[in-house]
PDB file of C-alpha atoms in Angstrom:
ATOM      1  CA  UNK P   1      12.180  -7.424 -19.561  1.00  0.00           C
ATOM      2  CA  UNK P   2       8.813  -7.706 -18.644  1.00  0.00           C
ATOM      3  CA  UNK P   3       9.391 -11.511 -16.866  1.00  0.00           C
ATOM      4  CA  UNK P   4      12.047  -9.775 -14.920  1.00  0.00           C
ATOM      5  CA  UNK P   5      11.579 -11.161 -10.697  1.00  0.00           C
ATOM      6  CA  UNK P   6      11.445  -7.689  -8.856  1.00  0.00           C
ATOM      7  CA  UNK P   7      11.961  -6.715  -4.906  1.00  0.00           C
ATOM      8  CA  UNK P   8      10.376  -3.675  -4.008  1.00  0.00           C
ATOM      9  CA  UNK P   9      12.646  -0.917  -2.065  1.00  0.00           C
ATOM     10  CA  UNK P  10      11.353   1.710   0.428  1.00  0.00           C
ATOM     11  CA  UNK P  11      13.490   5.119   0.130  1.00  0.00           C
ATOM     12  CA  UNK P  12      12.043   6.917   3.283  1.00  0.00           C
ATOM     13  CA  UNK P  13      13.307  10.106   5.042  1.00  0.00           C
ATOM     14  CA  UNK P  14      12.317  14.346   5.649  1.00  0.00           C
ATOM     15  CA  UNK P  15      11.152  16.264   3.100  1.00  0.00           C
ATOM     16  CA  UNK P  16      13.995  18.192   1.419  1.00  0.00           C
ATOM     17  CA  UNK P  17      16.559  15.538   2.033  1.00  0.00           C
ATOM     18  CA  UNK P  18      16.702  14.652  -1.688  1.00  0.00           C
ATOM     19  CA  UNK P  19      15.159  11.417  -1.963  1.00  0.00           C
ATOM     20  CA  UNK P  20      13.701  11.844  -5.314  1.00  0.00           C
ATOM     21  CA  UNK P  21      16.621  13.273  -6.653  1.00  0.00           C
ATOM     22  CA  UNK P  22      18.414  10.305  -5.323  1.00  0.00           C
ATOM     23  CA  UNK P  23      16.218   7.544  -6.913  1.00  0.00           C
ATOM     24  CA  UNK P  24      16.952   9.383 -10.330  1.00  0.00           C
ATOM     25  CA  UNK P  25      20.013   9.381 -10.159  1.00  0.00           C
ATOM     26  CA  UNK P  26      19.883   5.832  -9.453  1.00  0.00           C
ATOM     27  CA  UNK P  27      17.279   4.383 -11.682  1.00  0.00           C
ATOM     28  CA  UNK P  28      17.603   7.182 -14.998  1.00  0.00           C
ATOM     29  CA  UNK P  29      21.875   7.860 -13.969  1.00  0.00           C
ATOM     30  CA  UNK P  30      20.994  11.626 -14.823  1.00  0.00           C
ATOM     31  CA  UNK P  31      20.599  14.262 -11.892  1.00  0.00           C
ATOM     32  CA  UNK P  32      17.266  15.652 -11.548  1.00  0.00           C
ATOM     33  CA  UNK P  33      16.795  19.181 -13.184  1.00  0.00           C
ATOM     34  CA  UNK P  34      13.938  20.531 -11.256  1.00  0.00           C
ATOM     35  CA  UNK P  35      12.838  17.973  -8.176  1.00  0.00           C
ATOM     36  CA  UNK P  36       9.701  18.888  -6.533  1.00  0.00           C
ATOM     37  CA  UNK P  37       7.977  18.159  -3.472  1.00  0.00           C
ATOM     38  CA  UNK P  38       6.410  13.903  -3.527  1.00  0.00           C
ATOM     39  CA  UNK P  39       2.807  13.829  -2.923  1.00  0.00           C
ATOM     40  CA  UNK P  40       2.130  10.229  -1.628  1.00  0.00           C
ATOM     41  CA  UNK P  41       4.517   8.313  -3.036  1.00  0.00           C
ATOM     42  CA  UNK P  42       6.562   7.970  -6.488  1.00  0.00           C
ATOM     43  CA  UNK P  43       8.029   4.644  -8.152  1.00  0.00           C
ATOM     44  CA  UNK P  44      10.941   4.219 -10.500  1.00  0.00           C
ATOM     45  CA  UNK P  45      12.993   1.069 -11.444  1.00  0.00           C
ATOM     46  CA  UNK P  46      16.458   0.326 -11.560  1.00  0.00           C
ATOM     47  CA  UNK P  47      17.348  -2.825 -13.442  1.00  0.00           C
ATOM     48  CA  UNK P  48      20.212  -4.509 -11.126  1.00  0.00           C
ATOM     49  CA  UNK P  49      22.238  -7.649 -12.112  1.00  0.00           C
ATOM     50  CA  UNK P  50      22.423 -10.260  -9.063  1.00  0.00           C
ATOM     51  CA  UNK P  51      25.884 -11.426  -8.149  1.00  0.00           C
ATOM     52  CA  UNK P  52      27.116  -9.668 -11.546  1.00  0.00           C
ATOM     53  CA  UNK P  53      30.232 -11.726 -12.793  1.00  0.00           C
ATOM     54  CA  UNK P  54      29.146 -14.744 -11.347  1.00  0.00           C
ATOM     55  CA  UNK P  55      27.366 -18.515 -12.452  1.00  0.00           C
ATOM     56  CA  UNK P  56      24.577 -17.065 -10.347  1.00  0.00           C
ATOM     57  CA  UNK P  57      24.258 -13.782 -11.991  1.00  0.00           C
ATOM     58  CA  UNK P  58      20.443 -12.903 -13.010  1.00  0.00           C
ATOM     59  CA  UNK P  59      19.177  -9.659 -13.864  1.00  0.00           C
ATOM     60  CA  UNK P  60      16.067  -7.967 -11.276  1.00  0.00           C
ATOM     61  CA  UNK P  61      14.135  -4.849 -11.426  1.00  0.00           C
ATOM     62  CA  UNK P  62      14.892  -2.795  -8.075  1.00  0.00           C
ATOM     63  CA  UNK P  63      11.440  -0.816  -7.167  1.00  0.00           C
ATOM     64  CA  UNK P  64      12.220   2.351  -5.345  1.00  0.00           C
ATOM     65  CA  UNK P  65       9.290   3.580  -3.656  1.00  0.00           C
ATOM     66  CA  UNK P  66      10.269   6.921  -2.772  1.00  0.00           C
ATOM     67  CA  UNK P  67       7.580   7.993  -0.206  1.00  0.00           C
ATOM     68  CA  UNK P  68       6.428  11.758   0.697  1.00  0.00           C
ATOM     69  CA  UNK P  69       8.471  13.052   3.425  1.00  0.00           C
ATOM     70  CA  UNK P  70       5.798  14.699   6.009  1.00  0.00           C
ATOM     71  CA  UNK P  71       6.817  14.048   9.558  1.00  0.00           C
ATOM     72  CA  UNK P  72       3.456  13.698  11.653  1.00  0.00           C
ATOM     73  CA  UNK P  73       2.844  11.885  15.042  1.00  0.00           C
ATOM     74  CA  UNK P  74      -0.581  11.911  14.150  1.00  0.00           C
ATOM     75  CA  UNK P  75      -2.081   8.153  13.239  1.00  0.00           C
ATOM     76  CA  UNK P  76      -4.033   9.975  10.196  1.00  0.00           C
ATOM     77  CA  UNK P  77      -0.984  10.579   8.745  1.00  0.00           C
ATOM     78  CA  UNK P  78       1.120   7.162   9.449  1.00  0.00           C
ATOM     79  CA  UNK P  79      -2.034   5.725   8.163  1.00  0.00           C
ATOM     80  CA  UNK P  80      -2.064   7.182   4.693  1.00  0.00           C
ATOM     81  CA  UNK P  81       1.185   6.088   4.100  1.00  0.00           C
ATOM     82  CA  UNK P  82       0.922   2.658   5.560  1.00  0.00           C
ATOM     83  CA  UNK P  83      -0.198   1.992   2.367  1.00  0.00           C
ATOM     84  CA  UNK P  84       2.827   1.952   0.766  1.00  0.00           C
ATOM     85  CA  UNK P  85       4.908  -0.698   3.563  1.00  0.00           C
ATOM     86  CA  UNK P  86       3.554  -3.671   2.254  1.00  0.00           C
ATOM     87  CA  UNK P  87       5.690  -6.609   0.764  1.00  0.00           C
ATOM     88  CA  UNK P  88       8.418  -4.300   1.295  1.00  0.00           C
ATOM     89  CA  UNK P  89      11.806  -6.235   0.860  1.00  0.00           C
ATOM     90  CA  UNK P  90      14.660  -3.467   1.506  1.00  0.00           C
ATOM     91  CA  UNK P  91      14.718   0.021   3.093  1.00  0.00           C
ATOM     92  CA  UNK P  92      16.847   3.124   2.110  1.00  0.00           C
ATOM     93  CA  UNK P  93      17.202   5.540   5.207  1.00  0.00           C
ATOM     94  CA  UNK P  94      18.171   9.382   3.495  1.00  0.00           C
ATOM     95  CA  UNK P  95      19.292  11.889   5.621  1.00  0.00           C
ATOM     96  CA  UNK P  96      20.332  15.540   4.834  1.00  0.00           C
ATOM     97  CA  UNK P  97      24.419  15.723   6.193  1.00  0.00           C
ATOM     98  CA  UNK P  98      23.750  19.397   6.703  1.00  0.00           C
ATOM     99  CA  UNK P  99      20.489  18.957   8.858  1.00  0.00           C
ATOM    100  CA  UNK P 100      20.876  17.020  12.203  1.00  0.00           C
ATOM    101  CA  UNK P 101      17.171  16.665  12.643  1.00  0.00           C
ATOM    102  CA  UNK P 102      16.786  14.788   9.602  1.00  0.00           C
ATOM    103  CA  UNK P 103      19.325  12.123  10.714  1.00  0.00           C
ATOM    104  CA  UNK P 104      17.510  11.730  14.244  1.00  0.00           C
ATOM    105  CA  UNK P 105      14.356  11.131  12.343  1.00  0.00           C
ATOM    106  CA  UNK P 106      15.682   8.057  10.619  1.00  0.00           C
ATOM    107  CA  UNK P 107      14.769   6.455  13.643  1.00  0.00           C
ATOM    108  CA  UNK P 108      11.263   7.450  13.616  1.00  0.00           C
ATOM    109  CA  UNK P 109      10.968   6.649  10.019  1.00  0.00           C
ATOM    110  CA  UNK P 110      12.141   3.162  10.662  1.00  0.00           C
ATOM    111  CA  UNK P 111      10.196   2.568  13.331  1.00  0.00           C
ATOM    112  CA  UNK P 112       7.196   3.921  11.282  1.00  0.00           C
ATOM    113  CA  UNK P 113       8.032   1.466   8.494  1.00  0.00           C
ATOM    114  CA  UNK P 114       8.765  -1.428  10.521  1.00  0.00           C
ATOM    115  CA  UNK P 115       5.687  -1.164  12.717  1.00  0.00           C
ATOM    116  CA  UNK P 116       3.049  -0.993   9.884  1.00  0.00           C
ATOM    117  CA  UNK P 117       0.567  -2.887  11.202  1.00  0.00           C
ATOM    118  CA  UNK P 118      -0.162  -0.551  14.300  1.00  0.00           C
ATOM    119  CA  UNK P 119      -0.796   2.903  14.536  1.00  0.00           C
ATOM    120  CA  UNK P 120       0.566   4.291  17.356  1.00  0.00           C
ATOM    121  CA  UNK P 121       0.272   8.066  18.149  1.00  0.00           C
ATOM    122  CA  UNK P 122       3.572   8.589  18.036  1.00  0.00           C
ATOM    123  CA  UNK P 123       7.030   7.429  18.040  1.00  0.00           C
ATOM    124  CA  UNK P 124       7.542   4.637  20.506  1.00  0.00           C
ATOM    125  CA  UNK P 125      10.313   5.336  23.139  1.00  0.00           C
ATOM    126  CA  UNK P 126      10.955   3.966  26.660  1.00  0.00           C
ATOM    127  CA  UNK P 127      12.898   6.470  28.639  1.00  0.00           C
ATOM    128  CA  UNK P 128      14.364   7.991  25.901  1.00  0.00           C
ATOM    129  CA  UNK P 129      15.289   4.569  24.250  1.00  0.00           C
ATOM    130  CA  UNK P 130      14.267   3.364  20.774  1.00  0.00           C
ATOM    131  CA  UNK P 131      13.091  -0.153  21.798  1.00  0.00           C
ATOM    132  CA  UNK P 132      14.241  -2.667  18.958  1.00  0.00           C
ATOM    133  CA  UNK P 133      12.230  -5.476  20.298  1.00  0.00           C
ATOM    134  CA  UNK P 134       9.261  -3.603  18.621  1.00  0.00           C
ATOM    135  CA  UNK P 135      10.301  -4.079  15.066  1.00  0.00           C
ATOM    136  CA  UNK P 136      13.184  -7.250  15.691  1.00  0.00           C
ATOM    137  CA  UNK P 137      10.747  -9.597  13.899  1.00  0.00           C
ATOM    138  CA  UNK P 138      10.958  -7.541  11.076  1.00  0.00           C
ATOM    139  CA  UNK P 139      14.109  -8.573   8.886  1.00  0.00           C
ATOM    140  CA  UNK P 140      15.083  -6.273   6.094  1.00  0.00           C
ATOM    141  CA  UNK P 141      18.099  -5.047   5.106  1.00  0.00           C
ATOM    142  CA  UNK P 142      18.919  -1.993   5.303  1.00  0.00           C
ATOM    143  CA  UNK P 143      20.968   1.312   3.480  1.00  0.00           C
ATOM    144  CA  UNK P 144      21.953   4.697   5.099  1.00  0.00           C
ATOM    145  CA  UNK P 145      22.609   7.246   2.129  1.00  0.00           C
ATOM    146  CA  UNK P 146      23.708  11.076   3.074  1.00  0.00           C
ATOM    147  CA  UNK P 147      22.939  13.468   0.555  1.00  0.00           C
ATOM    148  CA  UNK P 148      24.475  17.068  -0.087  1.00  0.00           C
ATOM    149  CA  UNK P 149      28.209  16.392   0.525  1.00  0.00           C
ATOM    150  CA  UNK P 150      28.934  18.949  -1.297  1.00  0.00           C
ATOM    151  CA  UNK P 151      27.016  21.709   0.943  1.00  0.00           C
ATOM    152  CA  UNK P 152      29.464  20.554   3.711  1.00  0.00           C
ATOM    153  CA  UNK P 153      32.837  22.990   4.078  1.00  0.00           C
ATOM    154  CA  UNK P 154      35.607  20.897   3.175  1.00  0.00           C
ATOM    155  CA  UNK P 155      36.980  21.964   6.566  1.00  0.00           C
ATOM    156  CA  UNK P 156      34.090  20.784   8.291  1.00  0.00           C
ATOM    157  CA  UNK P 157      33.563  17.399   6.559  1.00  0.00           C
ATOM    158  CA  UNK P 158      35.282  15.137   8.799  1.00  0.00           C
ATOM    159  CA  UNK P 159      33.530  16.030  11.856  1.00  0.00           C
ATOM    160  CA  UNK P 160      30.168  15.908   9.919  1.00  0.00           C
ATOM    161  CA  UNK P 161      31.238  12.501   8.934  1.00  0.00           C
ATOM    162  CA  UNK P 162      32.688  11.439  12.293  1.00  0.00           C
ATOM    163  CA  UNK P 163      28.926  12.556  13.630  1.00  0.00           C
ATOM    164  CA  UNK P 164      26.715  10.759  11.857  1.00  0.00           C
ATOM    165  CA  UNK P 165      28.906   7.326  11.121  1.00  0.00           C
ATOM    166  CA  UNK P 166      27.014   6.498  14.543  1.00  0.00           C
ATOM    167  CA  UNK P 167      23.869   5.629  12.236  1.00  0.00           C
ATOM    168  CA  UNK P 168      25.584   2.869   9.946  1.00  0.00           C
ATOM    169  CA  UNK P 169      26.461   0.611  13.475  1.00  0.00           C
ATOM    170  CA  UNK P 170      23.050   1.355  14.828  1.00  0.00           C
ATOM    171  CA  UNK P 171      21.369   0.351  11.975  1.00  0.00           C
ATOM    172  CA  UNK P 172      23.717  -2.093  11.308  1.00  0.00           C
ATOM    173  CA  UNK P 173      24.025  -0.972   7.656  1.00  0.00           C
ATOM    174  CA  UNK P 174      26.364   0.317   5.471  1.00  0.00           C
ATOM    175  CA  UNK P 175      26.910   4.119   4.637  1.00  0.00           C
ATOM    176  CA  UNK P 176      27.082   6.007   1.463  1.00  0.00           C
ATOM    177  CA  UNK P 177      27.186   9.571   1.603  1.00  0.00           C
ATOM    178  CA  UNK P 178      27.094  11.533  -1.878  1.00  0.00           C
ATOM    179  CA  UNK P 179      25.751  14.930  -3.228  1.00  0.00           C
ATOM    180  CA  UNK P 180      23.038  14.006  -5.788  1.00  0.00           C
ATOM    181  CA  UNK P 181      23.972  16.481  -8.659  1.00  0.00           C
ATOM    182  CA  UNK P 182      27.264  14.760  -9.379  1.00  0.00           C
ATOM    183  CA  UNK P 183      26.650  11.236 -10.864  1.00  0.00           C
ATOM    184  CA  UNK P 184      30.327  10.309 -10.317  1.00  0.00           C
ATOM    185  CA  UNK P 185      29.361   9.615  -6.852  1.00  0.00           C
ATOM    186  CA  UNK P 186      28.015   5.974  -8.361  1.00  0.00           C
ATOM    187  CA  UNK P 187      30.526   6.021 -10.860  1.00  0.00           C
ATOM    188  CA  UNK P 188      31.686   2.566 -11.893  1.00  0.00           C
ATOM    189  CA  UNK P 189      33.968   0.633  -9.767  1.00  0.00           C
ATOM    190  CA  UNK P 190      33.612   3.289  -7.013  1.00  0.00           C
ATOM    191  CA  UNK P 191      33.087   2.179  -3.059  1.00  0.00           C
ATOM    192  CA  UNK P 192      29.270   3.953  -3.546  1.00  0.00           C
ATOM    193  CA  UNK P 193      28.447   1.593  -6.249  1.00  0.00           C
ATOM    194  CA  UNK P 194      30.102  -1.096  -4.367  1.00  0.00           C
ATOM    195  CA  UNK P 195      28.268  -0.694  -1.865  1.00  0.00           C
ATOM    196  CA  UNK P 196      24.989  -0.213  -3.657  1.00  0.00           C
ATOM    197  CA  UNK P 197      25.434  -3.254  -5.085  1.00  0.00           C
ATOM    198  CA  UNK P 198      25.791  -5.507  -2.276  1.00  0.00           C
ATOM    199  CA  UNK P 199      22.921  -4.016  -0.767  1.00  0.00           C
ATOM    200  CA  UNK P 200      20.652  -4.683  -3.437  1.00  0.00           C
ATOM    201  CA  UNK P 201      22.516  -8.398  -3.827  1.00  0.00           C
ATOM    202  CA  UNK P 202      21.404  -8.506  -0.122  1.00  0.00           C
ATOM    203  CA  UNK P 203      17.948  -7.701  -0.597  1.00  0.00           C
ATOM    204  CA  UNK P 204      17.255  -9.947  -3.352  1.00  0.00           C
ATOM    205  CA  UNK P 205      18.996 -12.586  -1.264  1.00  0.00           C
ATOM    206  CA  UNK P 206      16.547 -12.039   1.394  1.00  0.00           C
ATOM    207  CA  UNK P 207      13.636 -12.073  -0.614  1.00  0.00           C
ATOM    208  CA  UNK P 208      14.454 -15.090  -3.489  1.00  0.00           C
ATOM    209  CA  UNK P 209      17.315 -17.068  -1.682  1.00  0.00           C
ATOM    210  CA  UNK P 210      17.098 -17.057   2.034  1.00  0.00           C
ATOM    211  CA  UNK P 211      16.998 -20.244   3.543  1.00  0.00           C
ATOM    212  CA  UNK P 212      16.509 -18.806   7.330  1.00  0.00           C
ATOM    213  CA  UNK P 213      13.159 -16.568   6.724  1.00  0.00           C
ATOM    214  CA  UNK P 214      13.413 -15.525  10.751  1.00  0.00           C
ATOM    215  CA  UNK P 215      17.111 -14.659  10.022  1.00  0.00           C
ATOM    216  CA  UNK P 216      17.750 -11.107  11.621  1.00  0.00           C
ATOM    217  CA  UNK P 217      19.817  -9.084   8.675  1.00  0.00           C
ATOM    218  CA  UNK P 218      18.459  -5.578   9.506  1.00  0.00           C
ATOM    219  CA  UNK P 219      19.520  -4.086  12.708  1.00  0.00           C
ATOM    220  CA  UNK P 220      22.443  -4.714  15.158  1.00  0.00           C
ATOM    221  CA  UNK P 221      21.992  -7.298  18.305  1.00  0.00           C
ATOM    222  CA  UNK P 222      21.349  -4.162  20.605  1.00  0.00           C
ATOM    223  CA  UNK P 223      18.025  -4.314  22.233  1.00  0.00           C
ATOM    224  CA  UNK P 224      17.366  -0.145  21.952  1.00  0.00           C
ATOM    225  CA  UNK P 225      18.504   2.443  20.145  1.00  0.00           C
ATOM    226  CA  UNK P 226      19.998   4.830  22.780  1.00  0.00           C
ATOM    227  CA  UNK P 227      18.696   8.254  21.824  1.00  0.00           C
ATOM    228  CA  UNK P 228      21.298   9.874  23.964  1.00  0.00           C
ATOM    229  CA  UNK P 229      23.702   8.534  21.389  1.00  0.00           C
ATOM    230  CA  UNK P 230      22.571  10.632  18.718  1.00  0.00           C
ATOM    231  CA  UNK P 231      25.410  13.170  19.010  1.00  0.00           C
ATOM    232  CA  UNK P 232      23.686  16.481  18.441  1.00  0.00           C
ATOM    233  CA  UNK P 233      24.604  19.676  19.754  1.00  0.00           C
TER     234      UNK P 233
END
């Protein structure tokens, strides 16, 4: 096990969005009895077959780097955590369904993430546009996960989902949304572990197998994210 080739996975959001609870659930399969608040940053490892079924099938550890959720424009702050968006081959963008603020900040996080090697103030926008050519040399793939389905009315649901599908095309990623106390959300077979699974495929593709290094995988051809698309009320 110890031989194992490994790719190491960002999981970046807010605070409360259920990050950690996410990565155990996806590394240990159990929920998390009693999450608490991450202090810097906390790894785990999920051991993920490559191409499972296939000739080229080879098993990889998956490093989740689940890092502390503050949100802070100052560069004190970006600067702490810089530390932890190096060699980074993947990033997992978590969002709360229930809390519109913490989808908008995907953006910022992203941005934060993708630009590690400044330290800008704050987030950088251009008439209310999130410019893309600041992080396009920056190819990683990328997964948007939505966490507490379940605190979502059922009569509400589709217009939560219908509101935030906006994210998976701007990010030009694919979308699992899931409530992290009920395992059967990854349950064998399912879309969510589908989906999971070609993600990870992706980013060990990227990082082992890629023939085009400059090859743009992460984010859509638009030149800007349009921050008046963000449907919020």
């Amino acid at each position: 096990m110890a031989s194992l080739d490994r790719v190491k996975v960002l999981v970046l959001g807010d605070s409360g969005v259920g990050k950690s609870s996410l990565v155990h659930l996806l590394c240990q399969n159990q929920v998390l009895g009693n999450p608490s608040w991450t202090v810097g940053c906390s790894v785990d490892v999920r051991v993920h077959d490559y191409k499972e079924g296939t000739p080229e099938e080879k098993t990889f550890y998956i490093e989740l780097w689940d890092v502390g959720g503050s949100v802070g424009n100052a560069s004190s702050v970006k600067s702490t955590r810089s530390v932890f968006y190096n060699s980074v081959n993947g990033i997992i963008l978590v969002h709360e369904l229930t809390n519109k603020k913490s989808s908008q900040n995907l953006y910022r996080w992203s941005l934060e993430a993708l630009n590690k090697d400044s330290s800008p103030t704050g987030v950088i926008v251009t008439n209310g546009d999130y410019d893309r050519e600041q992080f396009a040399e920056n190819p990683l793939p990328l997964l948007v996960i939505g966490t507490k389905f379940d605190q979502i009315p059922e009569n509400k649901r589709n217009d939560v989902l219908k509101r935030t599908a906006f994210l998976s095309e701007d990010f030009n990623a694919e979308e699992i949304n899931l409530d992290c106390t009920n395992p059967r959300f990854f349950a064998a077979g399912s879309s969510n572990a589908v989906k999971l699974s070609r993600f990870f495929d992706k980013v060990i593709e990227k990082r082992y197998f890629s023939k085009d290094p400059n090859q743009m995988t992460g984010f859509s051809e638009r030149k800007r994210f349009n921050f008046k698309s963000l449907h919020y009320d």
